[in-house]
Amino acid sequence: MSDFVPTREDRFAFGLWTIMNRGADPFGGPTREPIDPLEAISELGRRGVWAIEMHVEDLIPVGSSAAARDRLIREARRRLDEYGMACVNVGANVFSHPVFRDGALTSHDAKVRALAMQRYMEAIDVGVELGCTLCDLWWGRDGCECDAARSPLEAFKRLREGLNYLQHYIDRRGYAGYRLAIEPKPNEPRGDAYLPTVGHALGLIAMLDRPDNCGLVPELAHARMAGLNAFHEVALALDAGRLFGLHLNAQKPLRFDQDLRFGAEDLKESFFVVRLIEDAGWTGARTFDAHPYRTADREEVWDFVTGCMRSYLILREKVKRFNADAEIQGLLRELHEPDDGPLPDPQTLAGMHFDWDELARRRLHHERLDQLTQELLLGIR
Ligand code: GLO
Ligand code: MG
């Protein structure tokens, strides 16, 4: 059995913000010293991580001089190259500063909307310099508590306009291959966020000027916060050909955004997500977007990093066993047979006779199948 040590081929990534997270929550300030973004890149590189994601502000604080900006980009690039790493998403932090307290792209204030757009443009420019080809938009503050203040019709229109504007920017600058993505989330920090799920986002994407160039970055915790099956959410994005990224973490359902270490909760659902993307041969980054516990100190942040990757590798090993397990595969074969291919033409179909009772008597094996899956995950198969 493998010793579950990650290599670049495993395509693991971390958001810089996850390493830089200082354990603060709404009820208490930071509990650990900050980790510098450049140091984070090198430490991740030493641990076999393949890529990073970031908000442009994680690396380049707002207000940095042009010289400081260039130096930070150069140094980030040098460290990425040193470890054979990539940068797979640069987004913008348009949620922390009070100027965005009532939204960025959907703000009532045209100047705030323009400022947010400027930040996204900067994210794309810096991304290009780092060899990145994706800008994932998580619009943290684009939502509301007070529905009297803004019609969602206005909000959806502005989100659409914002995405179209960014796409035109990408086209005008000739950034070939650069893509946009929406990261849906149901709530937090807003009471309600616009576009809470993958399905909602797909609906909006279909109305864009260039729907082909905008995809999704689903996050397991966000789906579970909405009480949804995260496996199905990821599958919907994959099926639509729009799985441009993936944020892995763990979460108890219907709670605040816990951003737990991957594998810390919802093991069975996580297993099926790993199986989905591994079996599909999906080549995107397996990005962890979780936070070390508030109780963790600076050193324990690296335990958290190792833990996320080990859990993925262990689940991937379980996927191999699942796919090779004769009993499980036998049940699955039986379940999927007979597969008579496509439906006959409507005239033939209209004349067909069905034995309802016989069809209803067919054994489906769900009890055994689920128990076997459970036993496999519990380590006795
Ligand atoms: C917060 C989101 C956030 C995004 C990030 C992407 O709940 O998951 O971490 O993933 O802003 O750039
Ligand atoms: Mg995320």
Short mmCIF file of C-alpha atoms and ligand atoms in Angstrom, two decimals:
data_model
loop_
_atom_site.label_atom_id
_atom_site.label_comp_id
_atom_site.label_asym_id
_atom_site.label_seq_id
_atom_site.Cartn_x
_atom_site.Cartn_y
_atom_site.Cartn_z
CA MET A 1 0.00 0.00 0.00
CA SER A 2 1.24 3.50 -0.79
CA ASP A 3 2.45 5.64 2.09
CA PHE A 4 0.20 8.46 0.92
CA VAL A 5 2.94 10.97 0.27
CA PRO A 6 1.78 13.53 -2.31
CA THR A 7 3.65 14.26 -5.52
CA ARG A 8 3.01 16.95 -8.14
CA GLU A 9 1.30 14.34 -10.34
CA ASP A 10 -1.49 14.22 -7.76
CA ARG A 11 -2.34 17.82 -8.76
CA PHE A 12 -3.01 19.14 -5.28
CA ALA A 13 -3.45 22.86 -4.77
CA PHE A 14 -4.12 25.17 -1.84
CA GLY A 15 -5.57 28.65 -1.75
CA LEU A 16 -2.89 30.96 -0.31
CA TRP A 17 -5.62 32.42 1.87
CA THR A 18 -6.09 29.06 3.58
CA ILE A 19 -2.46 28.97 4.73
CA MET A 20 -2.54 32.66 5.62
CA ASN A 21 -5.75 32.28 7.62
CA ARG A 22 -5.09 33.34 11.20
CA GLY A 23 -7.92 31.59 12.97
CA ALA A 24 -10.14 34.63 13.52
CA ASP A 25 -13.91 34.16 13.68
CA PRO A 26 -16.85 36.50 14.30
CA PHE A 27 -16.35 36.10 18.04
CA GLY A 28 -12.61 36.46 18.36
CA GLY A 29 -9.51 37.85 16.69
CA PRO A 30 -6.54 35.96 15.27
CA THR A 31 -4.96 33.14 17.26
CA ARG A 32 -1.73 32.66 15.30
CA GLU A 33 1.00 34.71 13.70
CA PRO A 34 0.63 35.42 9.98
CA ILE A 35 2.35 33.23 7.39
CA ASP A 36 3.85 35.20 4.54
CA PRO A 37 2.43 34.31 1.08
CA LEU A 38 5.87 33.72 -0.43
CA GLU A 39 6.87 31.51 2.47
CA ALA A 40 3.55 29.68 2.00
CA ILE A 41 4.42 28.92 -1.64
CA SER A 42 7.80 27.43 -0.72
CA GLU A 43 6.41 25.42 2.19
CA LEU A 44 3.65 24.02 -0.01
CA GLY A 45 6.23 23.22 -2.69
CA ARG A 46 8.32 21.29 -0.16
CA ARG A 47 5.28 19.20 0.68
CA GLY A 48 4.57 18.04 -2.86
CA VAL A 49 1.77 20.50 -3.61
CA TRP A 50 1.37 21.12 -7.32
CA ALA A 51 -0.34 24.51 -7.48
CA ILE A 52 -1.67 27.53 -5.66
CA GLU A 53 -4.76 29.67 -5.94
CA MET A 54 -4.98 33.17 -4.55
CA HIS A 55 -6.72 36.48 -4.36
CA VAL A 56 -4.43 39.01 -5.97
CA GLU A 57 -4.46 40.88 -2.64
CA ASP A 58 -3.06 37.82 -0.82
CA LEU A 59 0.21 38.41 -2.66
CA ILE A 60 0.09 42.11 -3.46
CA PRO A 61 -1.44 44.30 -0.76
CA VAL A 62 -3.70 47.07 -2.08
CA GLY A 63 -1.72 50.27 -2.44
CA SER A 64 1.62 48.55 -3.21
CA SER A 65 3.91 50.52 -5.51
CA ALA A 66 4.46 49.31 -9.07
CA ALA A 67 7.99 48.27 -8.10
CA ALA A 68 6.75 46.25 -5.09
CA ARG A 69 4.07 44.64 -7.26
CA ASP A 70 6.64 43.55 -9.83
CA ARG A 71 9.02 42.28 -7.18
CA LEU A 72 6.29 40.19 -5.51
CA ILE A 73 5.18 38.70 -8.82
CA ARG A 74 8.78 37.94 -9.77
CA GLU A 75 9.48 36.30 -6.44
CA ALA A 76 6.25 34.28 -6.51
CA ARG A 77 7.06 33.12 -10.01
CA ARG A 78 10.62 32.19 -8.98
CA ARG A 79 9.37 30.07 -6.10
CA LEU A 80 6.69 28.42 -8.21
CA ASP A 81 9.30 27.55 -10.84
CA GLU A 82 11.73 26.29 -8.22
CA TYR A 83 9.22 23.63 -7.19
CA GLY A 84 7.67 23.00 -10.60
CA MET A 85 4.42 24.50 -9.39
CA ALA A 86 1.58 26.32 -11.16
CA CYS A 87 -0.88 29.04 -10.26
CA VAL A 88 -4.37 27.84 -11.21
CA ASN A 89 -6.62 30.68 -10.09
CA VAL A 90 -6.22 34.34 -9.29
CA GLY A 91 -9.38 35.99 -8.00
CA ALA A 92 -9.94 39.29 -6.22
CA ASN A 93 -10.80 40.04 -2.63
CA VAL A 94 -13.83 42.25 -3.11
CA PHE A 95 -15.34 41.39 0.24
CA SER A 96 -13.02 42.39 3.11
CA HIS A 97 -12.89 46.18 2.86
CA PRO A 98 -15.95 48.12 4.14
CA VAL A 99 -16.31 49.75 0.71
CA PHE A 100 -17.77 46.40 -0.40
CA ARG A 101 -20.07 46.01 2.59
CA ASP A 102 -23.15 45.93 0.36
CA GLY A 103 -21.65 44.05 -2.54
CA ALA A 104 -19.10 44.52 -5.29
CA LEU A 105 -20.52 43.80 -8.74
CA THR A 106 -24.07 44.34 -7.45
CA SER A 107 -23.40 47.42 -5.35
CA HIS A 108 -25.83 50.32 -5.77
CA ASP A 109 -22.87 52.60 -6.20
CA ALA A 110 -21.48 52.69 -9.73
CA LYS A 111 -18.08 53.72 -8.37
CA VAL A 112 -17.94 50.66 -6.10
CA ARG A 113 -18.91 48.44 -9.03
CA ALA A 114 -16.14 50.03 -11.11
CA LEU A 115 -13.66 49.52 -8.28
CA ALA A 116 -14.59 45.84 -8.04
CA MET A 117 -14.13 45.49 -11.78
CA GLN A 118 -10.73 47.14 -11.52
CA ARG A 119 -9.75 44.56 -8.88
CA TYR A 120 -10.87 41.66 -11.08
CA MET A 121 -8.96 43.13 -14.04
CA GLU A 122 -5.87 43.37 -11.85
CA ALA A 123 -6.40 39.75 -10.75
CA ILE A 124 -6.48 38.66 -14.40
CA ASP A 125 -3.39 40.72 -15.30
CA VAL A 126 -1.40 39.30 -12.40
CA GLY A 127 -2.71 35.85 -13.25
CA VAL A 128 -1.36 36.17 -16.78
CA GLU A 129 2.04 37.13 -15.39
CA LEU A 130 1.98 34.01 -13.23
CA GLY A 131 0.98 31.72 -16.09
CA CYS A 132 -2.53 31.28 -14.70
CA THR A 133 -5.60 30.90 -16.94
CA LEU A 134 -8.56 31.18 -14.55
CA CYS A 135 -10.25 33.91 -12.57
CA ASP A 136 -12.69 32.34 -10.12
CA LEU A 137 -15.26 34.85 -8.94
CA TRP A 138 -16.51 34.27 -5.43
CA TRP A 139 -18.57 37.39 -4.82
CA GLY A 140 -18.68 37.16 -1.06
CA ARG A 141 -20.71 40.32 -0.46
CA ASP A 142 -22.97 40.15 -3.49
CA GLY A 143 -26.08 39.21 -1.62
CA CYS A 144 -28.38 40.82 0.88
CA GLU A 145 -30.13 40.84 4.19
CA CYS A 146 -32.55 43.62 3.26
CA ASP A 147 -34.56 42.59 0.19
CA ALA A 148 -36.36 45.95 0.28
CA ALA A 149 -33.11 47.61 -0.77
CA ARG A 150 -32.43 45.88 -4.07
CA SER A 151 -34.37 43.76 -6.47
CA PRO A 152 -32.67 40.47 -7.30
CA LEU A 153 -33.54 41.30 -10.94
CA GLU A 154 -31.17 44.22 -10.69
CA ALA A 155 -28.55 42.00 -9.03
CA PHE A 156 -28.68 39.27 -11.69
CA LYS A 157 -28.44 41.89 -14.44
CA ARG A 158 -25.35 43.42 -12.84
CA LEU A 159 -23.69 40.06 -12.33
CA ARG A 160 -24.28 39.26 -15.99
CA GLU A 161 -22.98 42.65 -17.09
CA GLY A 162 -19.95 42.25 -14.85
CA LEU A 163 -19.05 38.85 -16.28
CA ASN A 164 -19.56 40.10 -19.84
CA TYR A 165 -17.35 43.11 -19.14
CA LEU A 166 -14.56 40.89 -17.82
CA GLN A 167 -14.84 38.57 -20.79
CA HIS A 168 -14.55 41.52 -23.18
CA TYR A 169 -11.51 42.67 -21.22
CA ILE A 170 -9.90 39.23 -21.62
CA ASP A 171 -10.68 39.26 -25.35
CA ARG A 172 -9.42 42.79 -25.89
CA ARG A 173 -6.17 42.07 -24.09
CA GLY A 174 -5.75 38.93 -26.18
CA TYR A 175 -5.38 36.67 -23.15
CA ALA A 176 -5.91 33.47 -25.11
CA GLY A 177 -7.23 30.58 -23.07
CA TYR A 178 -8.08 32.72 -20.03
CA ARG A 179 -11.39 31.67 -18.50
CA LEU A 180 -13.84 32.86 -15.88
CA ALA A 181 -15.66 30.84 -13.26
CA ILE A 182 -18.38 31.37 -10.70
CA GLU A 183 -18.03 29.87 -7.24
CA PRO A 184 -21.56 29.50 -5.88
CA LYS A 185 -22.36 29.76 -2.17
CA PRO A 186 -25.74 30.04 -0.48
CA ASN A 187 -24.94 32.51 2.31
CA GLU A 188 -22.21 33.93 4.53
CA PRO A 189 -21.05 36.56 4.85
CA ARG A 190 -24.45 37.75 3.50
CA GLY A 191 -27.76 36.47 4.79
CA ASP A 192 -28.51 35.33 1.25
CA ALA A 193 -26.01 35.25 -1.59
CA TYR A 194 -27.07 35.65 -5.22
CA LEU A 195 -26.48 32.41 -7.15
CA PRO A 196 -26.42 29.94 -4.25
CA THR A 197 -25.78 26.68 -6.12
CA VAL A 198 -24.22 25.16 -9.23
CA GLY A 199 -27.62 24.99 -10.91
CA HIS A 200 -28.33 28.66 -10.31
CA ALA A 201 -24.92 29.61 -11.69
CA LEU A 202 -25.39 27.45 -14.79
CA GLY A 203 -28.65 29.29 -15.44
CA LEU A 204 -26.91 32.65 -15.40
CA ILE A 205 -23.93 31.43 -17.42
CA ALA A 206 -26.26 30.34 -20.21
CA MET A 207 -27.30 34.00 -20.61
CA LEU A 208 -23.77 35.42 -20.96
CA ASP A 209 -22.32 36.77 -24.21
CA ARG A 210 -19.77 33.93 -24.20
CA PRO A 211 -21.23 31.14 -22.09
CA ASP A 212 -18.55 28.72 -23.33
CA ASN A 213 -15.84 30.62 -21.49
CA CYS A 214 -17.43 30.76 -18.07
CA GLY A 215 -17.55 27.71 -15.82
CA LEU A 216 -17.81 26.75 -12.19
CA VAL A 217 -15.72 26.16 -9.14
CA PRO A 218 -18.03 24.21 -6.84
CA GLU A 219 -17.03 23.89 -3.21
CA LEU A 220 -18.10 20.91 -1.13
CA ALA A 221 -18.79 22.98 1.99
CA HIS A 222 -20.94 25.45 0.08
CA ALA A 223 -23.19 22.69 -1.22
CA ARG A 224 -23.52 21.15 2.23
CA MET A 225 -24.28 24.53 3.78
CA ALA A 226 -27.28 24.59 1.45
CA GLY A 227 -28.24 21.09 2.62
CA LEU A 228 -27.39 19.70 -0.81
CA ASN A 229 -25.52 16.60 -1.89
CA ALA A 230 -22.07 17.93 -2.76
CA PHE A 231 -21.33 14.91 -4.97
CA HIS A 232 -24.33 15.73 -7.14
CA GLU A 233 -23.36 19.40 -7.29
CA VAL A 234 -19.87 18.60 -8.59
CA ALA A 235 -21.32 16.04 -10.99
CA LEU A 236 -23.71 18.61 -12.48
CA ALA A 237 -20.82 20.97 -13.23
CA LEU A 238 -18.78 18.11 -14.70
CA ASP A 239 -21.69 16.92 -16.84
CA ALA A 240 -22.12 20.42 -18.22
CA GLY A 241 -18.43 20.50 -19.16
CA ARG A 242 -18.03 23.40 -16.74
CA LEU A 243 -15.95 21.98 -13.92
CA PHE A 244 -13.18 24.60 -14.23
CA GLY A 245 -11.99 24.11 -10.65
CA LEU A 246 -12.98 22.39 -7.42
CA HIS A 247 -12.72 23.42 -3.78
CA LEU A 248 -12.37 20.49 -1.43
CA ASN A 249 -13.05 20.72 2.28
CA ALA A 250 -15.52 19.35 4.83
CA GLN A 251 -18.63 20.66 6.49
CA LYS A 252 -21.51 19.61 8.69
CA PRO A 253 -24.69 20.36 6.75
CA LEU A 254 -26.81 23.48 7.25
CA ARG A 255 -24.34 25.32 9.45
CA PHE A 256 -22.09 28.35 9.18
CA ASP A 257 -19.20 28.00 6.72
CA GLN A 258 -16.95 25.63 8.67
CA ASP A 259 -14.27 25.10 6.00
CA LEU A 260 -12.98 21.99 7.75
CA ARG A 261 -9.97 19.95 6.69
CA PHE A 262 -10.84 17.71 3.74
CA GLY A 263 -12.07 14.36 5.06
CA ALA A 264 -12.87 15.68 8.54
CA GLU A 265 -16.64 15.19 7.95
CA ASP A 266 -18.95 13.74 5.28
CA LEU A 267 -16.55 10.93 4.38
CA LYS A 268 -18.89 8.96 2.15
CA GLU A 269 -19.83 12.01 0.06
CA SER A 270 -16.13 12.95 -0.19
CA PHE A 271 -15.34 9.42 -1.35
CA PHE A 272 -17.88 9.68 -4.15
CA VAL A 273 -16.51 13.07 -5.22
CA VAL A 274 -13.00 11.61 -5.41
CA ARG A 275 -14.36 8.63 -7.36
CA LEU A 276 -16.24 10.95 -9.71
CA ILE A 277 -13.27 13.06 -10.73
CA GLU A 278 -10.74 10.22 -10.73
CA ASP A 279 -12.90 7.91 -12.85
CA ALA A 280 -13.74 10.78 -15.20
CA GLY A 281 -10.01 11.47 -15.66
CA TRP A 282 -10.66 15.09 -14.71
CA THR A 283 -7.32 16.89 -14.89
CA GLY A 284 -8.08 20.06 -12.91
CA ALA A 285 -6.39 20.94 -9.66
CA ARG A 286 -7.62 19.23 -6.51
CA THR A 287 -7.69 22.45 -4.52
CA PHE A 288 -8.18 22.52 -0.78
CA ASP A 289 -10.12 25.53 0.40
CA ALA A 290 -10.36 24.90 4.11
CA HIS A 291 -9.06 26.56 7.24
CA PRO A 292 -6.86 25.15 9.98
CA TYR A 293 -8.73 25.05 13.28
CA ARG A 294 -8.70 28.21 15.35
CA THR A 295 -6.87 26.10 17.94
CA ALA A 296 -3.97 25.40 15.54
CA ASP A 297 -0.70 27.25 15.92
CA ARG A 298 1.59 28.22 13.06
CA GLU A 299 3.28 24.81 12.91
CA GLU A 300 0.01 22.92 13.02
CA VAL A 301 -1.06 24.68 9.82
CA TRP A 302 1.27 22.20 8.08
CA ASP A 303 -0.42 19.26 9.83
CA PHE A 304 -3.62 20.59 8.32
CA VAL A 305 -2.03 20.75 4.86
CA THR A 306 -0.69 17.21 5.12
CA GLY A 307 -4.01 15.97 6.48
CA CYS A 308 -6.04 17.30 3.53
CA MET A 309 -3.76 15.59 1.01
CA ARG A 310 -3.47 12.32 2.93
CA SER A 311 -7.24 12.05 3.20
CA TYR A 312 -7.57 12.56 -0.56
CA LEU A 313 -4.92 9.95 -1.30
CA ILE A 314 -6.50 7.48 1.10
CA LEU A 315 -9.90 8.02 -0.49
CA ARG A 316 -8.34 7.59 -3.92
CA GLU A 317 -6.93 4.28 -2.76
CA LYS A 318 -10.44 3.34 -1.60
CA VAL A 319 -11.76 4.23 -5.04
CA LYS A 320 -9.33 1.75 -6.57
CA ARG A 321 -10.53 -0.92 -4.17
CA PHE A 322 -14.17 -0.08 -4.86
CA ASN A 323 -13.57 -0.39 -8.60
CA ALA A 324 -11.71 -3.69 -8.13
CA ASP A 325 -14.05 -5.22 -5.56
CA ALA A 326 -15.62 -8.25 -7.26
CA GLU A 327 -18.73 -8.28 -5.08
CA ILE A 328 -19.41 -4.57 -5.43
CA GLN A 329 -18.78 -4.64 -9.16
CA GLY A 330 -20.98 -7.72 -9.54
CA LEU A 331 -23.88 -5.93 -7.86
CA LEU A 332 -23.33 -2.87 -10.01
CA ARG A 333 -23.28 -4.97 -13.19
CA GLU A 334 -26.52 -6.64 -12.21
CA LEU A 335 -28.05 -3.27 -11.44
CA HIS A 336 -27.17 -1.85 -14.82
CA GLU A 337 -28.37 -4.82 -16.85
CA PRO A 338 -30.14 -5.28 -19.08
CA ASP A 339 -29.09 -2.16 -20.90
CA ASP A 340 -31.04 -2.33 -24.13
CA GLY A 341 -29.56 0.83 -25.55
CA PRO A 342 -31.57 3.82 -26.72
CA LEU A 343 -35.36 4.00 -26.64
CA PRO A 344 -37.14 2.61 -29.72
CA ASP A 345 -38.91 5.06 -31.98
CA PRO A 346 -42.10 6.55 -30.49
CA GLN A 347 -44.43 4.40 -32.64
CA THR A 348 -42.78 1.16 -31.49
CA LEU A 349 -42.62 2.41 -27.92
CA ALA A 350 -46.32 3.30 -27.91
CA GLY A 351 -47.16 -0.30 -28.79
CA MET A 352 -44.89 -1.99 -26.27
CA HIS A 353 -46.22 -4.06 -23.40
CA PHE A 354 -44.67 -3.81 -19.91
CA ASP A 355 -45.10 -6.25 -17.06
CA TRP A 356 -45.38 -3.69 -14.27
CA ASP A 357 -45.30 -6.26 -11.45
CA GLU A 358 -42.27 -8.05 -12.77
CA LEU A 359 -40.40 -4.79 -13.26
CA ALA A 360 -41.33 -3.70 -9.74
CA ARG A 361 -40.08 -7.02 -8.28
CA ARG A 362 -36.55 -6.53 -9.52
CA ARG A 363 -34.04 -6.58 -6.68
CA LEU A 364 -31.90 -3.44 -6.51
CA HIS A 365 -29.31 -4.44 -3.87
CA HIS A 366 -29.06 -0.93 -2.43
CA GLU A 367 -28.82 -2.20 1.16
CA ARG A 368 -25.92 -4.48 0.38
CA LEU A 369 -24.22 -2.04 -1.93
CA ASP A 370 -24.27 0.75 0.61
CA GLN A 371 -23.14 -1.55 3.43
CA LEU A 372 -20.25 -2.83 1.32
CA THR A 373 -19.25 0.74 0.52
CA GLN A 374 -19.43 1.56 4.19
CA GLU A 375 -17.28 -1.47 5.14
CA LEU A 376 -14.76 -0.58 2.48
CA LEU A 377 -14.50 2.94 3.89
CA LEU A 378 -14.26 1.59 7.43
CA GLY A 379 -11.22 -0.38 6.35
CA ILE A 380 -12.33 -3.99 6.57
CA ARG A 381 -12.56 -4.68 2.83
C1 GLO B 1 -15.45 31.40 0.72
C2 GLO B 1 -14.90 30.95 -0.54
C3 GLO B 1 -13.57 31.60 -0.87
C4 GLO B 1 -13.27 31.48 -2.34
C5 GLO B 1 -12.12 32.34 -2.78
C6 GLO B 1 -11.82 32.12 -4.24
O1 GLO B 1 -16.34 30.83 1.27
O2 GLO B 1 -14.78 29.56 -0.57
O3 GLO B 1 -12.55 31.05 -0.10
O4 GLO B 1 -13.01 30.16 -2.66
O5 GLO B 1 -12.43 33.67 -2.55
O6 GLO B 1 -11.00 33.08 -4.77
MG MG B 2 -13.88 28.29 -2.07
#
